[in-house]
PDB file of C-alpha atoms and ligand atoms in Angstrom:
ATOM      1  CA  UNK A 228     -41.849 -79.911 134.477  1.00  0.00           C
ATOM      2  CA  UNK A 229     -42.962 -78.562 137.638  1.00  0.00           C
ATOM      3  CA  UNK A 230     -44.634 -74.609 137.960  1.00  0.00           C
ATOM      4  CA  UNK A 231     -41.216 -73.361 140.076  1.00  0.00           C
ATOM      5  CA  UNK A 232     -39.160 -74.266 136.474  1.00  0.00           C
ATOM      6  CA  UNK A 233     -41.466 -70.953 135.272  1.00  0.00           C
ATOM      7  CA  UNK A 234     -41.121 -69.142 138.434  1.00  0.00           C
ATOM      8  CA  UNK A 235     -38.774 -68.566 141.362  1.00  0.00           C
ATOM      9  CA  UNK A 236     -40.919 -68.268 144.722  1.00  0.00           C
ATOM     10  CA  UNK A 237     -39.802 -65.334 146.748  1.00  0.00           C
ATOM     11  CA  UNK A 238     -42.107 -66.201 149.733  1.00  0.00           C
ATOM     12  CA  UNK A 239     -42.878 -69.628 151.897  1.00  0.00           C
ATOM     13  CA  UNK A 240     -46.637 -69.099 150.623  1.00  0.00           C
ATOM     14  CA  UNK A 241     -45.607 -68.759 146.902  1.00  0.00           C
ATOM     15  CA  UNK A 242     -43.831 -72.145 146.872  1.00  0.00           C
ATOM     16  CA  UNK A 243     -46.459 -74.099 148.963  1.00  0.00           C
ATOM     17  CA  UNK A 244     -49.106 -72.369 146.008  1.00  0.00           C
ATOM     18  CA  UNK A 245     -46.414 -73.000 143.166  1.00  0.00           C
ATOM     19  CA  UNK A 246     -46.110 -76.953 144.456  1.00  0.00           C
ATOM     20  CA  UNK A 247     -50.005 -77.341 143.858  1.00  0.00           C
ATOM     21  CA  UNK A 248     -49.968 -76.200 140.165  1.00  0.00           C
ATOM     22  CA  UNK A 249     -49.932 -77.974 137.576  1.00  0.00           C
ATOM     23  CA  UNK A 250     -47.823 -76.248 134.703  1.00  0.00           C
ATOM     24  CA  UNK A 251     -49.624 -78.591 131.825  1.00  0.00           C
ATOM     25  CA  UNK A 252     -53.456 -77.292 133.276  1.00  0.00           C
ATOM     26  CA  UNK A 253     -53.107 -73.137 133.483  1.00  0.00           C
ATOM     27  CA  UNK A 254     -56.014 -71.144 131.684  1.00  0.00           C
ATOM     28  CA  UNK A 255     -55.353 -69.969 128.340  1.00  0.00           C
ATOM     29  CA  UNK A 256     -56.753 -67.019 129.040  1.00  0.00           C
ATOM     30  CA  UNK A 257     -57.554 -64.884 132.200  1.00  0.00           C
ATOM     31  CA  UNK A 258     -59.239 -62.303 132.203  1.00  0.00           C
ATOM     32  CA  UNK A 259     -59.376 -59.723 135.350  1.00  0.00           C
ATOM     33  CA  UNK A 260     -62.072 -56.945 136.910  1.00  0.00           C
ATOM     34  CA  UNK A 261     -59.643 -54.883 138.906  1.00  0.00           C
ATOM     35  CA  UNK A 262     -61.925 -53.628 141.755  1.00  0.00           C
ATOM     36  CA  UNK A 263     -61.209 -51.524 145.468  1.00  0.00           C
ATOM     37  CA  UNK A 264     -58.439 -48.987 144.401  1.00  0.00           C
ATOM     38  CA  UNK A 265     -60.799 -46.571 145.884  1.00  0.00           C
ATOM     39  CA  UNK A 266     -61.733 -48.891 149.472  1.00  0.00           C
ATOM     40  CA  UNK A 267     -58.072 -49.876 149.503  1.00  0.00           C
ATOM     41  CA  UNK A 268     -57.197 -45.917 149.260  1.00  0.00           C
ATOM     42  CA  UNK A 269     -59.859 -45.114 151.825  1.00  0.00           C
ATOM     43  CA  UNK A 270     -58.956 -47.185 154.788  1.00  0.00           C
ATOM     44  CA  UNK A 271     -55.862 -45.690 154.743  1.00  0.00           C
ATOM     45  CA  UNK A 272     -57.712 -42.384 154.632  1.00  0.00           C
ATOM     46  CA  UNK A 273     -55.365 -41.167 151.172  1.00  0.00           C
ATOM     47  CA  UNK A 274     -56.741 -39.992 148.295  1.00  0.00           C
ATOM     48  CA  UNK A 275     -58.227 -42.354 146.135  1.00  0.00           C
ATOM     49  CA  UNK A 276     -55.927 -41.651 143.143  1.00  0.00           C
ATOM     50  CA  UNK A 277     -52.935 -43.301 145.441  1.00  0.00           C
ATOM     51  CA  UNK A 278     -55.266 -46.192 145.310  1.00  0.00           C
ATOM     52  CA  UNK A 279     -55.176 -46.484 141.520  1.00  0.00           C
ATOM     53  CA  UNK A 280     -51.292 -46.284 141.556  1.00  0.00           C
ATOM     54  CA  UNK A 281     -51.087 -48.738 144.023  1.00  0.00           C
ATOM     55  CA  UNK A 282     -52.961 -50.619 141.374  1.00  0.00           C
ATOM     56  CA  UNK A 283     -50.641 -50.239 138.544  1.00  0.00           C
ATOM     57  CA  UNK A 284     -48.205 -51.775 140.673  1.00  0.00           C
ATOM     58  CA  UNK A 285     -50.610 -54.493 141.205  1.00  0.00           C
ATOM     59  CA  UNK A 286     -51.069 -54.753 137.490  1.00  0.00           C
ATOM     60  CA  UNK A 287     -47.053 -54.871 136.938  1.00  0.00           C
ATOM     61  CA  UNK A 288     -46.742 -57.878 138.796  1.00  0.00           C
ATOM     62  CA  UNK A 289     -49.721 -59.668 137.978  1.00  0.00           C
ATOM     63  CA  UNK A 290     -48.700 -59.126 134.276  1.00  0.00           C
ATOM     64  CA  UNK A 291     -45.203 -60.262 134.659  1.00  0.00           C
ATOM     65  CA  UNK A 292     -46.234 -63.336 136.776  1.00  0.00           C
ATOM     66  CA  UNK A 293     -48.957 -64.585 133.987  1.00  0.00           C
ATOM     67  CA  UNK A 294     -46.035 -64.002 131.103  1.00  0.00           C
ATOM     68  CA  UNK A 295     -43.458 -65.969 133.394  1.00  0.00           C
ATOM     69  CA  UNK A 296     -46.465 -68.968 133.431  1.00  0.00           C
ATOM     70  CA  UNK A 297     -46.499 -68.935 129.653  1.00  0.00           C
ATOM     71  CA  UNK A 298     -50.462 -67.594 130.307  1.00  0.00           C
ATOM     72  CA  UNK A 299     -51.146 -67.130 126.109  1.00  0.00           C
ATOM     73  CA  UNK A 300     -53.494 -64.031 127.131  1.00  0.00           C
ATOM     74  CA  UNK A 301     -54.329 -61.368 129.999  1.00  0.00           C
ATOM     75  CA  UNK A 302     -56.784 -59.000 129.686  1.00  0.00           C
ATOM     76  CA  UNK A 303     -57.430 -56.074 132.423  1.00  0.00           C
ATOM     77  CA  UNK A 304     -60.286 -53.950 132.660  1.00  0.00           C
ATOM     78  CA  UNK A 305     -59.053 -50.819 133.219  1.00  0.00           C
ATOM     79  CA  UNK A 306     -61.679 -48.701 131.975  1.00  0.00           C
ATOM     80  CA  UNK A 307     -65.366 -48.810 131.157  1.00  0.00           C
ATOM     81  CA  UNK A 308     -67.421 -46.798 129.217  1.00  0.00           C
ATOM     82  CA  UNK A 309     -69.680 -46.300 131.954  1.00  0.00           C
ATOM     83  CA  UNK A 310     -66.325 -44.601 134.216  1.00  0.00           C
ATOM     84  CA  UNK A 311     -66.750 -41.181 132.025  1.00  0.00           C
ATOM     85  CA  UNK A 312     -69.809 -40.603 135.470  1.00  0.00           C
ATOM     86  CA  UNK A 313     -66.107 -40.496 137.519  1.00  0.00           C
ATOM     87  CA  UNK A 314     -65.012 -36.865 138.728  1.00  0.00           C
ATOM     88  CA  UNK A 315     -63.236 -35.529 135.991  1.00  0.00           C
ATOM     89  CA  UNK A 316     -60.477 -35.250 137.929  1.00  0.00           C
ATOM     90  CA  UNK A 317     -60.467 -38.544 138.639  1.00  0.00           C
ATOM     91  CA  UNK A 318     -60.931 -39.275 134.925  1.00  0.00           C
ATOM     92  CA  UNK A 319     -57.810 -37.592 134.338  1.00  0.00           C
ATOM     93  CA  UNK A 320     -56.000 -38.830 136.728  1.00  0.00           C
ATOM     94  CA  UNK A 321     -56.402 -42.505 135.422  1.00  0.00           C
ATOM     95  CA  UNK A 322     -55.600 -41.237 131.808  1.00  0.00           C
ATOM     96  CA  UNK A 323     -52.313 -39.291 133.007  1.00  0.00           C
ATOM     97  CA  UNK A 324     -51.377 -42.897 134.950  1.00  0.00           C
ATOM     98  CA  UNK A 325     -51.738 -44.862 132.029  1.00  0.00           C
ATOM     99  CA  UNK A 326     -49.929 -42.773 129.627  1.00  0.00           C
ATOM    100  CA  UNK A 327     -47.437 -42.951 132.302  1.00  0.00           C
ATOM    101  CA  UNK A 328     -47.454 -46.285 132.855  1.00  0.00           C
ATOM    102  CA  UNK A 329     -47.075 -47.130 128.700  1.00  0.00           C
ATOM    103  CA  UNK A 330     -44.163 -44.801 129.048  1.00  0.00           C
ATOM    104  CA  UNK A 331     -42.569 -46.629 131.807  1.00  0.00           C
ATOM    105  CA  UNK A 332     -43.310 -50.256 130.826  1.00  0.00           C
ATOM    106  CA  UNK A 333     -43.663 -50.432 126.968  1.00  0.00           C
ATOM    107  CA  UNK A 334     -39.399 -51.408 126.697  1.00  0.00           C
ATOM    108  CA  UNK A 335     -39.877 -53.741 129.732  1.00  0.00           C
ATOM    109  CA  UNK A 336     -43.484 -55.057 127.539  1.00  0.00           C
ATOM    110  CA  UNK A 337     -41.332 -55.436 124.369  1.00  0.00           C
ATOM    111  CA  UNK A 338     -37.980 -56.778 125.679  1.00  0.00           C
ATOM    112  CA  UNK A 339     -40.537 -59.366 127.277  1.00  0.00           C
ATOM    113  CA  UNK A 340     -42.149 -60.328 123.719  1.00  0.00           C
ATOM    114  CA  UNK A 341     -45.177 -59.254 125.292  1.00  0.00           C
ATOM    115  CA  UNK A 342     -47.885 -58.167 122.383  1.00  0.00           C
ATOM    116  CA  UNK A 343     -49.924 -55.222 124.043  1.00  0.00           C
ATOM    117  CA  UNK A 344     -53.582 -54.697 122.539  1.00  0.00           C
ATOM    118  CA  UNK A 345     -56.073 -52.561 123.822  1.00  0.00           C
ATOM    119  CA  UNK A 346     -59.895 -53.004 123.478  1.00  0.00           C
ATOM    120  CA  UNK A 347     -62.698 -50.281 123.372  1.00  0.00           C
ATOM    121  CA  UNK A 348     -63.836 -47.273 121.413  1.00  0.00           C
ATOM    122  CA  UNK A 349     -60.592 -45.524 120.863  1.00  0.00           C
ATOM    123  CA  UNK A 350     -62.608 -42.917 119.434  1.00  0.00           C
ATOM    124  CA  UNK A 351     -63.831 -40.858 122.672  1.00  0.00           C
ATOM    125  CA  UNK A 352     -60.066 -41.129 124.631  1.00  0.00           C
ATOM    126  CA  UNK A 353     -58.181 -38.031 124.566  1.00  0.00           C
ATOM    127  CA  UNK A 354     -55.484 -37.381 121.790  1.00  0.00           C
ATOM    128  CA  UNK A 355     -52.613 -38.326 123.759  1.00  0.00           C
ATOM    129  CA  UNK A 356     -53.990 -41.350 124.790  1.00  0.00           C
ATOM    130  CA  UNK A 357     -55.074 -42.656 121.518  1.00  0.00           C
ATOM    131  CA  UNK A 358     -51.411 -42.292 120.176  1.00  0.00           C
ATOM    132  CA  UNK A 359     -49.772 -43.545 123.151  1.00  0.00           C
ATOM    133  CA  UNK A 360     -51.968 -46.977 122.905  1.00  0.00           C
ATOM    134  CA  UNK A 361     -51.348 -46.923 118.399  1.00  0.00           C
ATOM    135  CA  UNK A 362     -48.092 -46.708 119.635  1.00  0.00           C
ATOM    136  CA  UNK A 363     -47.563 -49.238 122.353  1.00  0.00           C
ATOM    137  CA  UNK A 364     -49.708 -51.271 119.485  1.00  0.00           C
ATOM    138  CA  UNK A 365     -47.273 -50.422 116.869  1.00  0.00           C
ATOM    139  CA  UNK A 366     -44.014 -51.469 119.191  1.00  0.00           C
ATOM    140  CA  UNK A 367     -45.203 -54.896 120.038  1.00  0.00           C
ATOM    141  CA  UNK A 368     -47.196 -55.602 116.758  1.00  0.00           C
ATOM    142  CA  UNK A 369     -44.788 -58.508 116.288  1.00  0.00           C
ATOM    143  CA  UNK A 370     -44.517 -60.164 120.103  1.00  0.00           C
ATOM    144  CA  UNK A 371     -45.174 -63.676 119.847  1.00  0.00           C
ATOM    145  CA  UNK A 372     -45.432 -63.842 123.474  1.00  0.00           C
ATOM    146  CA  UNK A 373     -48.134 -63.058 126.166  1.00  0.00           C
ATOM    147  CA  UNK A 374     -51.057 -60.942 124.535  1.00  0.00           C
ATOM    148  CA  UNK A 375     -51.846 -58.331 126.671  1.00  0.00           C
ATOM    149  CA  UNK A 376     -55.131 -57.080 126.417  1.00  0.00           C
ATOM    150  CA  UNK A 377     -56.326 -53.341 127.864  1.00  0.00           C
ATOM    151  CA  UNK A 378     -59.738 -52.859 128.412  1.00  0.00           C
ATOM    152  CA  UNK A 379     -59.983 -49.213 127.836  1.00  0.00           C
ATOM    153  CA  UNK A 380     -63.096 -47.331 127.068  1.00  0.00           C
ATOM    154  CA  UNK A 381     -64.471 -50.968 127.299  1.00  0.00           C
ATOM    155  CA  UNK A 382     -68.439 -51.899 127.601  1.00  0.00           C
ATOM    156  CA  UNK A 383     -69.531 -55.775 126.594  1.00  0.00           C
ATOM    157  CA  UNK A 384     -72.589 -54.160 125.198  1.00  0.00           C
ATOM    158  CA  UNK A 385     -71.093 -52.044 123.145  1.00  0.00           C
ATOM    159  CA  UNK A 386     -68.731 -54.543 121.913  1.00  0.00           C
ATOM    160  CA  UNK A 387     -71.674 -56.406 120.511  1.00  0.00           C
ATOM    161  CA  UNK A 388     -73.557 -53.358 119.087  1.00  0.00           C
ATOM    162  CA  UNK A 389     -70.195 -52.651 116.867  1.00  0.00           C
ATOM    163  CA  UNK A 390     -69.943 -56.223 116.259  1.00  0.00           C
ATOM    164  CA  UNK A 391     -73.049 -56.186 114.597  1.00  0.00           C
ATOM    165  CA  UNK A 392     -72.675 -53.149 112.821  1.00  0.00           C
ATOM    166  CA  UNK A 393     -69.282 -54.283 111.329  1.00  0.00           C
ATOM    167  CA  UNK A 394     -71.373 -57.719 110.578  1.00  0.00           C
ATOM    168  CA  UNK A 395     -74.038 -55.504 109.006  1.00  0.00           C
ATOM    169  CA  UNK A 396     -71.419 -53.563 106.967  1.00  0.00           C
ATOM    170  CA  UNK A 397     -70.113 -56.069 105.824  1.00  0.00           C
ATOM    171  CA  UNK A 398     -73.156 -57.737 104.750  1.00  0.00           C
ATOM    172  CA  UNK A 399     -74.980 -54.610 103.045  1.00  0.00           C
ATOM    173  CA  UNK A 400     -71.363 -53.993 101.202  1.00  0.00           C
ATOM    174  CA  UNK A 401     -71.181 -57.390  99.211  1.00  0.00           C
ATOM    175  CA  UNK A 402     -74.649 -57.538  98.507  1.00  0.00           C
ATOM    176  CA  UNK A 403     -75.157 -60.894 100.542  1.00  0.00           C
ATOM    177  CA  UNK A 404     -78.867 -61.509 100.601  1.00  0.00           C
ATOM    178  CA  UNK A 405     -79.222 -64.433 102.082  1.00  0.00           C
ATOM    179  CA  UNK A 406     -76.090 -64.069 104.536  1.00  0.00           C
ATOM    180  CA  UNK A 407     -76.771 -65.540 108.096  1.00  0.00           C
ATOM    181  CA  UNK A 408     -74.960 -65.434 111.399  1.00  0.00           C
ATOM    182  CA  UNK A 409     -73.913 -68.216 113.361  1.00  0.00           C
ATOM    183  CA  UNK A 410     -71.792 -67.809 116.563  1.00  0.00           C
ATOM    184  CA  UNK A 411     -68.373 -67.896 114.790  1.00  0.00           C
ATOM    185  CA  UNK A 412     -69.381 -64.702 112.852  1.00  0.00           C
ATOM    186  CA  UNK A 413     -70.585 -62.855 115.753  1.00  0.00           C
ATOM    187  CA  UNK A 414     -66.733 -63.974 117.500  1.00  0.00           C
ATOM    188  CA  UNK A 415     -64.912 -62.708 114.520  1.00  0.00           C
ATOM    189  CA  UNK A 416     -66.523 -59.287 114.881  1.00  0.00           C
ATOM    190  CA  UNK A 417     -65.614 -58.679 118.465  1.00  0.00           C
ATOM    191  CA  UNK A 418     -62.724 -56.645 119.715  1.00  0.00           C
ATOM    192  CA  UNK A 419     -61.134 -59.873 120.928  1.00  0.00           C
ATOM    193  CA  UNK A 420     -61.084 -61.745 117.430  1.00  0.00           C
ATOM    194  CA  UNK A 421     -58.539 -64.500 117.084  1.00  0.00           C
ATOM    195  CA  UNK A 422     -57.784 -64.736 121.028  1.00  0.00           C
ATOM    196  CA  UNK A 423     -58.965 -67.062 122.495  1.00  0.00           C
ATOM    197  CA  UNK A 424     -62.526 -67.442 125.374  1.00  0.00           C
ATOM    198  CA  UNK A 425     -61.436 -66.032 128.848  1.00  0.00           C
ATOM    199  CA  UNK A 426     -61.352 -69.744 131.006  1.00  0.00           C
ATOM    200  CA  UNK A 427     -60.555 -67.949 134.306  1.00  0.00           C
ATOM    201  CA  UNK A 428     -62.450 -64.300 135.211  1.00  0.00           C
ATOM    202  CA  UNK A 429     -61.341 -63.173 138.486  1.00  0.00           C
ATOM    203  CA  UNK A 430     -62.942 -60.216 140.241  1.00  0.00           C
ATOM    204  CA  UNK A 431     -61.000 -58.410 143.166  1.00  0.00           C
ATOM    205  CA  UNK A 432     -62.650 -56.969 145.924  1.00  0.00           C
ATOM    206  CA  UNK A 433     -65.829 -59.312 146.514  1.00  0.00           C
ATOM    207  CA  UNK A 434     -69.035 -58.121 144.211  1.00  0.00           C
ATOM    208  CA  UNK A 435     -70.510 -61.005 142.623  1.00  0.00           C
ATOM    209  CA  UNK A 436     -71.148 -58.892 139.506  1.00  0.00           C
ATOM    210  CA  UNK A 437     -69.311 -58.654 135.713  1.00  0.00           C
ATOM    211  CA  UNK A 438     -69.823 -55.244 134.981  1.00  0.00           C
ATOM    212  CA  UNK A 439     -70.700 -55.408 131.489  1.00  0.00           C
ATOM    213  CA  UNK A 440     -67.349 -57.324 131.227  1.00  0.00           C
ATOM    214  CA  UNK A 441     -66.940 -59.933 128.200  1.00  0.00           C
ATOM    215  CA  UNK A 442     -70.057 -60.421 127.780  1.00  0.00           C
ATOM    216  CA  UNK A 443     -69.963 -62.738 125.195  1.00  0.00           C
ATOM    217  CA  UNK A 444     -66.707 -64.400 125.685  1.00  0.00           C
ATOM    218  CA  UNK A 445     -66.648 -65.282 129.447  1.00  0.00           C
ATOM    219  CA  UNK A 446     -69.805 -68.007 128.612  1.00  0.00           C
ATOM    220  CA  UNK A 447     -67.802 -70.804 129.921  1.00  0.00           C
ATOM    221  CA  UNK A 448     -65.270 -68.585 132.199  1.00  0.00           C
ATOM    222  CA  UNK A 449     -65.060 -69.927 135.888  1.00  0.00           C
ATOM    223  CA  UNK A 450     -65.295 -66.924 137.850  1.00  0.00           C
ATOM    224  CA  UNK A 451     -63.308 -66.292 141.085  1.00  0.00           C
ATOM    225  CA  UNK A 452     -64.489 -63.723 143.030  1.00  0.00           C
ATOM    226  CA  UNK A 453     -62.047 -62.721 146.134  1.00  0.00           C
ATOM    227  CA  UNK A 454     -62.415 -60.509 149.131  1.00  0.00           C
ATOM    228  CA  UNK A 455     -58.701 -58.887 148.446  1.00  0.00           C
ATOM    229  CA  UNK A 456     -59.009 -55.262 147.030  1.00  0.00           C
ATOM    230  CA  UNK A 457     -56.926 -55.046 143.899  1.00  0.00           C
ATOM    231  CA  UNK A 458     -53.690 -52.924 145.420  1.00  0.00           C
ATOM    232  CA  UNK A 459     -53.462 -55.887 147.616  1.00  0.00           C
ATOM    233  CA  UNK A 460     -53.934 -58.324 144.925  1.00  0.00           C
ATOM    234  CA  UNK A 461     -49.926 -59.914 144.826  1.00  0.00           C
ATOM    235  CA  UNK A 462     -48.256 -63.074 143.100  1.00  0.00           C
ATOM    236  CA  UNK A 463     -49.774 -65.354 146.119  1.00  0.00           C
ATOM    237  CA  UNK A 464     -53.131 -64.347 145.525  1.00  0.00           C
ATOM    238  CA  UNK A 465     -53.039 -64.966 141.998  1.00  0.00           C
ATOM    239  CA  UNK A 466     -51.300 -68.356 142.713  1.00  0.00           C
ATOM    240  CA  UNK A 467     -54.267 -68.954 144.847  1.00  0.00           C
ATOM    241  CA  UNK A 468     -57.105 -68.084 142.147  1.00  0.00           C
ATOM    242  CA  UNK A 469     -54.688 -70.521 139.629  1.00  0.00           C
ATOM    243  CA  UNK A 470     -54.914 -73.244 142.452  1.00  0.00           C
ATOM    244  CA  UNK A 471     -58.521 -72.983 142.744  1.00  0.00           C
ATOM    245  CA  UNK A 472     -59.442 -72.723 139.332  1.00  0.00           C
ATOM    246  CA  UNK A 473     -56.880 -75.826 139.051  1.00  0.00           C
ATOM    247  CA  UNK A 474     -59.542 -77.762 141.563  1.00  0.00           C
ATOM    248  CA  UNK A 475     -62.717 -76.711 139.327  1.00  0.00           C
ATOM    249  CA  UNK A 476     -64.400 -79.479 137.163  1.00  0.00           C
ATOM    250  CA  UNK A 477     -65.444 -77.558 133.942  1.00  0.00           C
ATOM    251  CA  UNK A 478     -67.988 -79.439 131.528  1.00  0.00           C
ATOM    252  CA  UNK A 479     -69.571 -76.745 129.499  1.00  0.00           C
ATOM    253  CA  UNK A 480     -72.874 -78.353 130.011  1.00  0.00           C
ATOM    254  CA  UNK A 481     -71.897 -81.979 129.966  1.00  0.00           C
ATOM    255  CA  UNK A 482     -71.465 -84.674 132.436  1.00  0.00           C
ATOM    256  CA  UNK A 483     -68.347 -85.214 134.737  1.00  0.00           C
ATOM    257  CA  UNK A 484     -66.202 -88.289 133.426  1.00  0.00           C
ATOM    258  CA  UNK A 485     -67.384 -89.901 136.533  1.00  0.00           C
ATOM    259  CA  UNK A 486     -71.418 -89.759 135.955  1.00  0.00           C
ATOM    260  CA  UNK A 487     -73.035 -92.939 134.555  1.00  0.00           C
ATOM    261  CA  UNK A 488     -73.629 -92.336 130.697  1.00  0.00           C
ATOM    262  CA  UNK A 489     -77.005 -94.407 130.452  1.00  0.00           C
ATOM    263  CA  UNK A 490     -79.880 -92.262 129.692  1.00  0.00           C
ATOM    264  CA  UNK A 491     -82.900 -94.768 130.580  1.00  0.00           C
ATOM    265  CA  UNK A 492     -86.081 -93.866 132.711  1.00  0.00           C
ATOM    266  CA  UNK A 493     -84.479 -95.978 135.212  1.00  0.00           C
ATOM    267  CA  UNK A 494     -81.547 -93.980 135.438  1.00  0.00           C
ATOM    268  CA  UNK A 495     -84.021 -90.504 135.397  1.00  0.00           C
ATOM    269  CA  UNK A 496     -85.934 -92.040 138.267  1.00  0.00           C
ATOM    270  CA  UNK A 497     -82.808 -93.049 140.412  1.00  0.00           C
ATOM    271  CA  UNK A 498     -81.812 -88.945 139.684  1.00  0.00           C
ATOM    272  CA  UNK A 499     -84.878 -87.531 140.565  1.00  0.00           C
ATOM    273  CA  UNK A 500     -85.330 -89.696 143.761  1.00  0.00           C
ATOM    274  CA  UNK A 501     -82.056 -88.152 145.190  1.00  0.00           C
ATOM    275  CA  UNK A 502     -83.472 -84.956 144.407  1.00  0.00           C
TER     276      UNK A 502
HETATM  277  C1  FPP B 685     -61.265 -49.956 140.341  1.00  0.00           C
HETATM  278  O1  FPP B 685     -61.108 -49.331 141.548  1.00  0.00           O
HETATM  279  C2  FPP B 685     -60.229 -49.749 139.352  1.00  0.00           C
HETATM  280  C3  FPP B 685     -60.323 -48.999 138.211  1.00  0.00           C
HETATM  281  C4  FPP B 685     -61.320 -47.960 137.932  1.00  0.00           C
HETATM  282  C5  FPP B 685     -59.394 -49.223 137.125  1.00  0.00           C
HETATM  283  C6  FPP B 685     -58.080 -48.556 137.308  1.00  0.00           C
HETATM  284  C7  FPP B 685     -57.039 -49.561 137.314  1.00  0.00           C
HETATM  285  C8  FPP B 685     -55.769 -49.307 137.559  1.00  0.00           C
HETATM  286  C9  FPP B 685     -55.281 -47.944 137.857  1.00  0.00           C
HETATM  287  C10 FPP B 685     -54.815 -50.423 137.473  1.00  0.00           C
HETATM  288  C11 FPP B 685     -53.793 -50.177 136.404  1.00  0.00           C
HETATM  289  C12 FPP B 685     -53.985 -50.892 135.164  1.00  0.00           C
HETATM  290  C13 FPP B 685     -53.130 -50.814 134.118  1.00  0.00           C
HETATM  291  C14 FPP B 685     -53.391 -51.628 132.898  1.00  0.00           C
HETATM  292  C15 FPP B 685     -51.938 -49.983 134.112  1.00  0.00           C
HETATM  293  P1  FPP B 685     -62.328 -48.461 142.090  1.00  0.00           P
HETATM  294  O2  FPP B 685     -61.929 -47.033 141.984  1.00  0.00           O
HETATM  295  O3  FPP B 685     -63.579 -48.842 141.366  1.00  0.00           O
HETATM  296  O4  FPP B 685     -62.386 -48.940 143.573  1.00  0.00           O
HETATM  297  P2  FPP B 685     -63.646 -48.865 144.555  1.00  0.00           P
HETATM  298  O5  FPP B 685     -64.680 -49.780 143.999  1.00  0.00           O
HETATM  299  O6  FPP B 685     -63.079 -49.333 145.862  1.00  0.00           O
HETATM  300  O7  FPP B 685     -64.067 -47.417 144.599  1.00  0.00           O
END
């Protein structure tokens, strides 16, 4: 099977991109910092809420690509915790659109089999929001397709503080004494339980940073930073970042098929001598 049986190139670019992918090799998982609504808005000296809906349309095709590649999961950060020091205009703005966009998209989600879940603290959203997203939730509870993930009132750090708490109730509410974590306890407790580790992170818009992003689950993630701000960020660019993460030799602290095995002093020396 060849990547153009999952999806019909529109452009020249997308079938060159689509011809270097193999279908067999695609991450399980990508997850995706959508950065530069706000550059992309000012060069073209709008406001910078057109920027944002410029990046919902960026969003739309990005998720209907990955679900058309049989990706298993997609998760968009499209809200941090730290995003409440926004205007509050701007604050609402970004609520209204994505109340708006669930509105507009959940039928098109479902009649897709996409599952939508959204990851956070519900708590501090407003109202509308919260039963929009239970909704959405609700709708798609039974999807067996893509898993859509929503980053939404999102911080890594807190992820790991609730983690622990939950890990914490847990443990003071059977009366464990001797109860110890290991790493697969700590994974159950996360927002993200039972999906599996990001294996691609891409970042639009060129900082080399993750933002307080999966902090725990992107520990093997290859990262693909690009200079494209995210309004800008189409099918061929994500092609690209699939092409390039296609080309990356991942060994989660191992050695490359190709490296000799032997672990003598002779072999150390030879190392070290080429520096
Ligand atoms: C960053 O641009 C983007 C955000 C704050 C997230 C908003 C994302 C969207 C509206 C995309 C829609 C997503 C969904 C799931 C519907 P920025 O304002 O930080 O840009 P800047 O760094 O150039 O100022």
């Amino acid at each position: 099977m060849s990547a153009r049986d999952l999806l019909k190139p529109a452009t020249r670019e997308e079938a060159r991109l689509l011809d270097e992918l193999d279908p067999a090799r695609l991450p399980r998982h990508i997850a995706i910092i959508m950065d530069g609504n706000g550059r992309w808005a000012q060069r073209r000296h709008l406001p910078r809420v057109a920027g944002h809906r410029a990046g919902v349309h960026a969003a739309r095709t990005v998720i209907e690509t990955c679900a058309r590649l049989k990706i298993p999961a997609l998760t968009l950060y499209a809200f941090s915790v730290e995003n409440w020091r926004r205007p509050k205009a701007e604050v609402d703005f970004l609520m209204r659109l994505l109340r708006e966009y669930l509105r507009k998209e959940l039928p098109v989600i479902h009649r897709n089999n996409i599952r939508l879940l959204v990851i956070g603290r519900p708590q501090q959203l407003p109202r509308e929001v919260r039963e929009d997203v239970a909704m959405a939730m609700r709708t798609t509870a039974a999807n067996t397709g893509m898993q859509l993930v929503v980053a939404l009132n999102y911080g890594g750090r807190t992820e790991l503080v609730d983690a622990f708490n939950a890990i914490l109730d847990h443990v003071r509410h059977n009366g464990m004494d001797t109860f110890r974590v290991d790493e697969q306890t700590i994974a159950q407790h996360l927002y993200t339980a039972g999906l599996p580790d990001p294996d691609l992170l891409i970042r639009t818009s060129g900082e080399m940073r993750v933002s307080n992003f999966l902090l725990w689950q992107i520990a093997y993630a290859e990262i693909y930073v690009t200079d494209t701000l995210w309004p800008d960020f189409n099918r061929a660019r994500l092609l690209e970042a699939l092409v390039d993460f296609q080309k990356r030799e991942r060994r989660y602290g191992g050695l490359s098929p190709s490296e000799p095995r032997e672990f003598s002093e002779q072999a150390l020396v030879g190392r070290r001598t080429r520096g």
